[in-house]
GROMACS .gro file of C-alpha atoms in nm:
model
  320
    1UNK     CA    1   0.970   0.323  -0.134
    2UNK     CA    2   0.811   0.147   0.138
    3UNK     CA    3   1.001  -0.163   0.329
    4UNK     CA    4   0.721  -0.480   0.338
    5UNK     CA    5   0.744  -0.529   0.754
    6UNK     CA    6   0.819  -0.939   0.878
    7UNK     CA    7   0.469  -0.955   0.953
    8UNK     CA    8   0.319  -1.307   1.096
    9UNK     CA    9  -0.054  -1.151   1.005
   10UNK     CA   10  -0.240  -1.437   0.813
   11UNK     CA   11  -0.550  -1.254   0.692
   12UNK     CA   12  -0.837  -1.089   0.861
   13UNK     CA   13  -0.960  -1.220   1.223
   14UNK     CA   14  -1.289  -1.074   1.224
   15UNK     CA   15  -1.513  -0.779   1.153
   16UNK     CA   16  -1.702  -0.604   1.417
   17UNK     CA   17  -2.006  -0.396   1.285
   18UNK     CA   18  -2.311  -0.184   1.430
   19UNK     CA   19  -2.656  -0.344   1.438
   20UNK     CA   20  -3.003  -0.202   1.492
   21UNK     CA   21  -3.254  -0.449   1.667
   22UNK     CA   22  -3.048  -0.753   1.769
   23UNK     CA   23  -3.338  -0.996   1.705
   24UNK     CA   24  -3.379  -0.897   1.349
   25UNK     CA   25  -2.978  -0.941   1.320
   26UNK     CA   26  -2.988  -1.240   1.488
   27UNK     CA   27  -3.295  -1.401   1.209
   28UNK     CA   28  -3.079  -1.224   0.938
   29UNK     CA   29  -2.755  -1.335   1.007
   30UNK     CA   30  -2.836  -1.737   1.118
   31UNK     CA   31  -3.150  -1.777   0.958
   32UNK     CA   32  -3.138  -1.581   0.585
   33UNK     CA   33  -2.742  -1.594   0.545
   34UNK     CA   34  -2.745  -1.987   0.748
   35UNK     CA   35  -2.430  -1.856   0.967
   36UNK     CA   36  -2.428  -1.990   1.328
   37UNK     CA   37  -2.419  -1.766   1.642
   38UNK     CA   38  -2.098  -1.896   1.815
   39UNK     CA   39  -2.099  -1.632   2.075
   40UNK     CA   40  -2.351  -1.465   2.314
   41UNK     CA   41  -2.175  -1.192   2.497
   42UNK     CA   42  -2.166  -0.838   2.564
   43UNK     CA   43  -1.974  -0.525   2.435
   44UNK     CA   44  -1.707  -0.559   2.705
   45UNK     CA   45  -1.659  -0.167   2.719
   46UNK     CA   46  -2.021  -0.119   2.746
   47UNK     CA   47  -2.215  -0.455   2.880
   48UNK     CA   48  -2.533  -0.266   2.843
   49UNK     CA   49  -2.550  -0.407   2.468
   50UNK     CA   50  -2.479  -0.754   2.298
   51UNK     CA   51  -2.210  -0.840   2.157
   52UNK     CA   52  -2.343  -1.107   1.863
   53UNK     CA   53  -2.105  -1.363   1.692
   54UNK     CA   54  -2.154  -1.529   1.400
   55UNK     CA   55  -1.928  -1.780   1.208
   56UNK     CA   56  -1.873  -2.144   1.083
   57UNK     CA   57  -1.975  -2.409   1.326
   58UNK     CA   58  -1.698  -2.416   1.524
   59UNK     CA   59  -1.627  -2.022   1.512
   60UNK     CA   60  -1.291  -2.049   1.315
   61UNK     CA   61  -1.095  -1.710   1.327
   62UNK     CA   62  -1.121  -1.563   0.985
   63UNK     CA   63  -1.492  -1.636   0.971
   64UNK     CA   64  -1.671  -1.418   1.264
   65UNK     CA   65  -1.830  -1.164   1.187
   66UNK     CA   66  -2.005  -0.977   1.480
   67UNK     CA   67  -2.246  -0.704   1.568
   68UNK     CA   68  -2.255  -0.468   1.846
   69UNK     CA   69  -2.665  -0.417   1.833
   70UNK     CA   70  -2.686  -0.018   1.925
   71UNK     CA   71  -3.063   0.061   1.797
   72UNK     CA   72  -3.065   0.403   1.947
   73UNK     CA   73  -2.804   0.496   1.680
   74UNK     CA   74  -2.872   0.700   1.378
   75UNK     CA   75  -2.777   0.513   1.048
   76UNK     CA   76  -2.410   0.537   0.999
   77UNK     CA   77  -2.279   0.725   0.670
   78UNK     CA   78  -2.013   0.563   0.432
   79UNK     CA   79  -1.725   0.772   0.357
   80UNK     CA   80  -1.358   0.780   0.351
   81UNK     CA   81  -1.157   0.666   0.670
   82UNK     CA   82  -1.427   0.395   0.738
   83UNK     CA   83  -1.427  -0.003   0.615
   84UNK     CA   84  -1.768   0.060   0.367
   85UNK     CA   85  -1.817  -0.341   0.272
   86UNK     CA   86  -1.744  -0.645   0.410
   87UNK     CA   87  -1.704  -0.938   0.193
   88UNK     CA   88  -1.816  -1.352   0.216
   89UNK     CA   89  -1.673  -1.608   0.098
   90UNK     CA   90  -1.890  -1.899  -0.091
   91UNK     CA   91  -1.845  -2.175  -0.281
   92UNK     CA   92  -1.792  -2.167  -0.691
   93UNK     CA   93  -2.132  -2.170  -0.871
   94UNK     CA   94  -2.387  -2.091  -0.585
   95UNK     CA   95  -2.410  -1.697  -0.658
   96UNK     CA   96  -2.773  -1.808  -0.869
   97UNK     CA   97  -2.887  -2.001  -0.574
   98UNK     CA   98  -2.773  -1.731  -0.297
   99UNK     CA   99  -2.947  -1.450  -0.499
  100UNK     CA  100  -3.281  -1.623  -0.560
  101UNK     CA  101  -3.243  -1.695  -0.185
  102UNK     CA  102  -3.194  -1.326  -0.052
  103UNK     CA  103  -3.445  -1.176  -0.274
  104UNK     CA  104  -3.684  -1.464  -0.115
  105UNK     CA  105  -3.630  -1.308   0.227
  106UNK     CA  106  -3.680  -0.981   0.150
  107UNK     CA  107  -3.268  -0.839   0.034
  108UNK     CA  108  -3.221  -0.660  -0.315
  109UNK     CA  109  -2.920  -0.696  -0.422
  110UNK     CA  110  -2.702  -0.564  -0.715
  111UNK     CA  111  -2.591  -0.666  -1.069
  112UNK     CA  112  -2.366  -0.958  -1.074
  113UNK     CA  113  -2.006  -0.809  -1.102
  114UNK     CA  114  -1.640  -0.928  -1.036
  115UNK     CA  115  -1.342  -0.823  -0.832
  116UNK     CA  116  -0.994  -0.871  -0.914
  117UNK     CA  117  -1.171  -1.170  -1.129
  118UNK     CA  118  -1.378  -1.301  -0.910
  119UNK     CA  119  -1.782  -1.334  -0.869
  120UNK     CA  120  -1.934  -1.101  -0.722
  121UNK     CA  121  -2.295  -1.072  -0.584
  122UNK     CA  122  -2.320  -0.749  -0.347
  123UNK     CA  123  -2.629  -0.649  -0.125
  124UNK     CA  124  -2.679  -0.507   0.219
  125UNK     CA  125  -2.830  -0.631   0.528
  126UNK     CA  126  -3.168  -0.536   0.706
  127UNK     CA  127  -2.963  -0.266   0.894
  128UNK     CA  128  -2.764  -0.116   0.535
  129UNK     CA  129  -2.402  -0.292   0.642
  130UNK     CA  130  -2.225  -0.341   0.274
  131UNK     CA  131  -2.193  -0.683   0.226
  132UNK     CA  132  -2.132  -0.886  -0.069
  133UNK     CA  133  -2.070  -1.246  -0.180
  134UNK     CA  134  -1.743  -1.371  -0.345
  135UNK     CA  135  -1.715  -1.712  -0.486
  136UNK     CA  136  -1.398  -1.876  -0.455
  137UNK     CA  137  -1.245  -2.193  -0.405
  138UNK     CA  138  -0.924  -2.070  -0.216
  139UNK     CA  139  -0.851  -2.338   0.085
  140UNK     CA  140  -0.940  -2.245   0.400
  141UNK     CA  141  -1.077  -2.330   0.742
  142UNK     CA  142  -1.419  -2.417   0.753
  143UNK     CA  143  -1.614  -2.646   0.954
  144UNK     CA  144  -2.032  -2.685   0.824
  145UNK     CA  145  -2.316  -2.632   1.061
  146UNK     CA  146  -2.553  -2.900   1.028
  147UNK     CA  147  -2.828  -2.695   1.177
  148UNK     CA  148  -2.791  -2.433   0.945
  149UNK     CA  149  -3.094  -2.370   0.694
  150UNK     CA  150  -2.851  -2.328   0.403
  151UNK     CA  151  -2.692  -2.678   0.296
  152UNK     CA  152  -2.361  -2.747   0.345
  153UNK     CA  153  -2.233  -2.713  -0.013
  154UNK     CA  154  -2.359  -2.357   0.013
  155UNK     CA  155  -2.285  -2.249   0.300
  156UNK     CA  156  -2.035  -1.910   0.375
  157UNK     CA  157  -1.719  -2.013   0.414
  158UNK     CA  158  -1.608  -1.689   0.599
  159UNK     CA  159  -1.485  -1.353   0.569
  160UNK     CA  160  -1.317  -1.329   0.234
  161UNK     CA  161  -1.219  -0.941   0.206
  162UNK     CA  162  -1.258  -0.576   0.289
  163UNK     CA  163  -1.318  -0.253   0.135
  164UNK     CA  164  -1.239   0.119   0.219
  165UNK     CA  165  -1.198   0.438   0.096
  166UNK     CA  166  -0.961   0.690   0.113
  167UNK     CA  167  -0.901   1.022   0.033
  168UNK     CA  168  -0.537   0.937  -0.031
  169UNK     CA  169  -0.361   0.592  -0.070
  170UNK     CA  170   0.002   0.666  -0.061
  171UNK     CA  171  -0.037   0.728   0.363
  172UNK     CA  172  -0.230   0.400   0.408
  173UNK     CA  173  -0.104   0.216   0.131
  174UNK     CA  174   0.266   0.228   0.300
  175UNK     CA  175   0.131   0.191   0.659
  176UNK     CA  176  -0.017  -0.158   0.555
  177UNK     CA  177   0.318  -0.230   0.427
  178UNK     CA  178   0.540  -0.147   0.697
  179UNK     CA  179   0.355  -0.257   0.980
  180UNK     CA  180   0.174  -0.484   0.872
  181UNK     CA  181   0.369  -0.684   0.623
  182UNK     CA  182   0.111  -0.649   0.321
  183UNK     CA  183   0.185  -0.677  -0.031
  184UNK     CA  184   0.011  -0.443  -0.338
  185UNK     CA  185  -0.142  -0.666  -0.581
  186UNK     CA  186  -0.271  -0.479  -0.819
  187UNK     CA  187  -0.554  -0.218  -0.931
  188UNK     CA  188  -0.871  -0.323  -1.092
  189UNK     CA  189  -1.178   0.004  -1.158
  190UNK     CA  190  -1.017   0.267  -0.907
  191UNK     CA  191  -0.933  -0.021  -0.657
  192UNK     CA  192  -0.636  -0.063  -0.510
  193UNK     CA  193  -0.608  -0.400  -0.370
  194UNK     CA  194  -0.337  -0.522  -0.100
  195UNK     CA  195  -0.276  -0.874   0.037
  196UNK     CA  196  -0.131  -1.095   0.296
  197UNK     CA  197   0.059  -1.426   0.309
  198UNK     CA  198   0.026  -1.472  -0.076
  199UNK     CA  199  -0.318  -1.366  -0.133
  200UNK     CA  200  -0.643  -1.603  -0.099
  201UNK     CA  201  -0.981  -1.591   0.038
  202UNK     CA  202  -0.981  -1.366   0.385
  203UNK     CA  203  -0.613  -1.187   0.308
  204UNK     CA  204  -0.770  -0.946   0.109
  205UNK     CA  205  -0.781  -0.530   0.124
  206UNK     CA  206  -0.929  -0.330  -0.105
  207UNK     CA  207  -0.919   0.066  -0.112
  208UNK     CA  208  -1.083   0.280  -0.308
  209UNK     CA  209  -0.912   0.684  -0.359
  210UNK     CA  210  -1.202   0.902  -0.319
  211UNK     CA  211  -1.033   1.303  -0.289
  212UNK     CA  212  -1.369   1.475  -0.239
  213UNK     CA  213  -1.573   1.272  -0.071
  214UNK     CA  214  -1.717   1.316   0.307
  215UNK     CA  215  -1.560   1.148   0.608
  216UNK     CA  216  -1.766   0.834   0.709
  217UNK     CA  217  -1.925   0.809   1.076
  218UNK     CA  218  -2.018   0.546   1.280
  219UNK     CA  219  -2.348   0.427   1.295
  220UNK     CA  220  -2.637   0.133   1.257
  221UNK     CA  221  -2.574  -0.013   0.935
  222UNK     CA  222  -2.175   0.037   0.980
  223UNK     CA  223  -1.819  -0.126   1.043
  224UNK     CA  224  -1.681  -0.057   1.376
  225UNK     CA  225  -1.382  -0.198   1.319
  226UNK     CA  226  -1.155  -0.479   1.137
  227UNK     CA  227  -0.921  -0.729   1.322
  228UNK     CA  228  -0.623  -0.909   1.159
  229UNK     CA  229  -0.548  -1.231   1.280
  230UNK     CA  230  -0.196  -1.350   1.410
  231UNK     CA  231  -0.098  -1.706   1.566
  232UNK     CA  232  -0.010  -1.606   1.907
  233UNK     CA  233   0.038  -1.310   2.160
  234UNK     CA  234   0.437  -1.313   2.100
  235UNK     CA  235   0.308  -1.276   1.708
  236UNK     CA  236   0.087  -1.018   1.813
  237UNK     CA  237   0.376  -0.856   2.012
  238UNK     CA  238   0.577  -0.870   1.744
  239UNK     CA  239   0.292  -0.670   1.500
  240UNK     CA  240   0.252  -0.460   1.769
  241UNK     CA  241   0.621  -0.303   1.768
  242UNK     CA  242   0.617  -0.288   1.366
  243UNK     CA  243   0.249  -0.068   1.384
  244UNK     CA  244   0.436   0.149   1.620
  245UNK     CA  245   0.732   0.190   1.414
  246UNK     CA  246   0.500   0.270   1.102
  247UNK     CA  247   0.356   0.543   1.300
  248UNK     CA  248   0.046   0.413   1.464
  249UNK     CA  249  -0.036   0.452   1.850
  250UNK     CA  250  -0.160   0.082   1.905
  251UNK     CA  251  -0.301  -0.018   2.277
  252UNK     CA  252  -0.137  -0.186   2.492
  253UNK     CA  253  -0.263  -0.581   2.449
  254UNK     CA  254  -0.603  -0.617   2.610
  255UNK     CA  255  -0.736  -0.946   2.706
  256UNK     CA  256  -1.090  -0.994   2.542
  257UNK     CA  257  -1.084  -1.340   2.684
  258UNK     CA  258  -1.149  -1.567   2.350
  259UNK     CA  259  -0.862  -1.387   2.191
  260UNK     CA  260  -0.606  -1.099   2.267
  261UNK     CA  261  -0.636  -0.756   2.121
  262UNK     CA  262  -0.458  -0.448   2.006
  263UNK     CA  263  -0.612  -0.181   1.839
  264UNK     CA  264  -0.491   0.107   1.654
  265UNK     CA  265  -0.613   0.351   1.346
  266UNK     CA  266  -0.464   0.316   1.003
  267UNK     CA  267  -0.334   0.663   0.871
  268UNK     CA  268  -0.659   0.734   0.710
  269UNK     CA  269  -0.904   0.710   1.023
  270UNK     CA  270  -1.034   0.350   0.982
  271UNK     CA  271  -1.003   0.163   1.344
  272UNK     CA  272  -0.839  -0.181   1.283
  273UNK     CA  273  -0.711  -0.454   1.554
  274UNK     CA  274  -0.460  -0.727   1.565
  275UNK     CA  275  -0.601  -1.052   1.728
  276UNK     CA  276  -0.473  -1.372   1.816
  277UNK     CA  277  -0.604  -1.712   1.708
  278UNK     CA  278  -0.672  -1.848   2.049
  279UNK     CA  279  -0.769  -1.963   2.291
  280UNK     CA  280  -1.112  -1.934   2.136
  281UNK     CA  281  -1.481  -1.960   2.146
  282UNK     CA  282  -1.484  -2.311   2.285
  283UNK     CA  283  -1.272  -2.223   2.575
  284UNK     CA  284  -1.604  -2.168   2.796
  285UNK     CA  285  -1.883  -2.361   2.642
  286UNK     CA  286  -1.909  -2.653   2.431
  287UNK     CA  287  -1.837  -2.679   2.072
  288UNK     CA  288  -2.202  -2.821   2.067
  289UNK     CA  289  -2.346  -2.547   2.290
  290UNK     CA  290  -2.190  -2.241   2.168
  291UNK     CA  291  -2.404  -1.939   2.111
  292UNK     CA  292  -2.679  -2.114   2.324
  293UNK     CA  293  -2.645  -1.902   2.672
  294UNK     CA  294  -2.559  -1.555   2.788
  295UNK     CA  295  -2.122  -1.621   2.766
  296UNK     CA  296  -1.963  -1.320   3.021
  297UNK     CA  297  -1.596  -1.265   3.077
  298UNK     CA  298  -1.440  -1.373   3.435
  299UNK     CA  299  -1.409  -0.987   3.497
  300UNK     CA  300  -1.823  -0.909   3.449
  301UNK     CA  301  -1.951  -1.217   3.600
  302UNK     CA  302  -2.077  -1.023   3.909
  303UNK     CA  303  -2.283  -0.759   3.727
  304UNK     CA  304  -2.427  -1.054   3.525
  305UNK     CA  305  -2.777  -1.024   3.694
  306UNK     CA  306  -2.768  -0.673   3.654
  307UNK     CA  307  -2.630  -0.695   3.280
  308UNK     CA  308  -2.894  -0.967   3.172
  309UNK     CA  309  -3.184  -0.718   3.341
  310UNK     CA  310  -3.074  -0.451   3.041
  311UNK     CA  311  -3.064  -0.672   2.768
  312UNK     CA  312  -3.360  -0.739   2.537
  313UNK     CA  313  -3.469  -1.137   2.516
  314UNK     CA  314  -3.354  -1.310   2.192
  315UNK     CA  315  -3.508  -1.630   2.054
  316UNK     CA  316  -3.410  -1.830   1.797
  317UNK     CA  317  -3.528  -1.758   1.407
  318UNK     CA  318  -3.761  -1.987   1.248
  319UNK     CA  319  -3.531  -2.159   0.997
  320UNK     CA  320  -3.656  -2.101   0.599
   0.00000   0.00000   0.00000
């Protein structure tokens, strides 16, 4: 029987995915789903691509979610070891109004459905990234974007959960456990959900045991990775020591400037990371002016001609 870990992780942090053409990401994301871009940077591995946030209006952690734009990609493939769907929290009763709304703009989405009791209106993006929105009144941070084309009362609230599959739960069911402090919550359809800190919108896991089915890879339309948020870097530290003890191989801490990272694969393949709260988005630009400019890291300001040479120009969407 596994030991639950004294983990300080709070939910998830952020999801990093793989775009096709950043400009049609960039008119999906802030102008059919209302989100704001909080962040203009660069894949800080490879600066010769964006790296594209988008969140609430003042980029809370627990409601980014953000693209690496990598065009020259062939579509990525869903499969076990790989998060498959990414879901978005919104408020109680708008599911009518968001699905009138994305079939406007050009999205099909699914039947109506719910998890674990919950509304449920799935679809994909432009690129084929899993998405789906869950309504729910759970507190949370959130701050409105008055800009946004979707009203405030409608707006997404954040990331509310994730979804995987496995070809066996028992390895990554106990990993979450021990190092990371989650809890099983019960099993709803073939999925196995697990939760932190009590449950609630954006502590949510869901796995689904798949023995047959092919390994997913990487590509447009995919989830690079997930990122659990803790308070601090001693927090993080702390995470750190119990993912190693469970038997992962996490990185050292790496400094990604508005937050502090660790990464490290879950038994099963799928690449998660631990990330702190802080310092944050606003710690180089303006709450007001966020997403506005090109945003580099200290370390790549003096390639920044050279990095804003290879990147295409993005303007802003018409708002609808």
């Amino acid at each position: 029987m596994s030991t639950k870990a004294p983990s300080t992780v709070t939910g998830l942090h952020h999801v990093t995915a793989i775009a096709g053409d950043p400009q049609r990401n960039l008119d999906f994301y802030t102008g059919a789903l209302g989100m704001r871009l909080v962040k203009r940077s660069v894949n800080q591995d490879a600066p010769d691509t964006y790296h594209l946030f988008y969140a609430d209006a003042e980029g809370h952690a627990g409601s980014d979610l953000t693209f690496f734009p990598w065009p020259e990609l062939p579509p990525g493939k869903r499969g076990v070891g790989l998060t498959n769907q990414v879901a978005l929290a919104v408020p109680s009763g708008t599911l009518g109004w968001w699905s009138e709304r994305l079939r406007a703009v050009g999205i099909q989405t699914g039947e109506p459905t719910t998890w674990f009791g919950e509304p449920v209106l799935p679809f994909t993006d432009p690129d084929g990234l899993g998405l789906a929105l869950v309504e729910t009144e759970d507190s949370r941070e959130f701050a409105a974007w008055a800009e946004s084309p979707v009203d405030p009362s409608r707006q997404i609230r954040g990331l509310h959960g994730v979804r995987l599959a496995q070809r066996d739960l028992a390895p990554t069911a106990r990993f979450l456990v021990e190092g990371l402090g989650f809890t099983a919550a019960g099993e709803e359809r073939g999925w196995h959900r697990f939760t932190v800190e009590d449950g609630g919108s954006g502590r949510a896991l869901d796995i689904q045991v798949l023995p047959d089915a092919p390994r997913g890879e990487w590509g447009v339309g995919s989830v690079h990775h997930i990122a659990w948020r803790v308070p601090d870097g001693d927090a993080q530290r702390s995470v750190r020591a119990l993912v190693g003890a469970a038997g992962g191989r996490p990185t050292e801490v790496i400094d990604r400037f508005w937050f502090q990272s660790v990464y490290f694969r879950e038994p099963g393949g799928a690449l998660f990371e631990v990330a702190t709260d802080g310092p944050g988005f606003a710690v180089d630009e303006s709450l007001d002016a966020l997403g506005e400019r090109l945003i580099l890291p200290p370390w790549l300001e003096p390639r920044r001609a050279e990095i804003e040479r290879g990147l295409p120009r993005l303007t802003s969407p018409v708002r609808t």
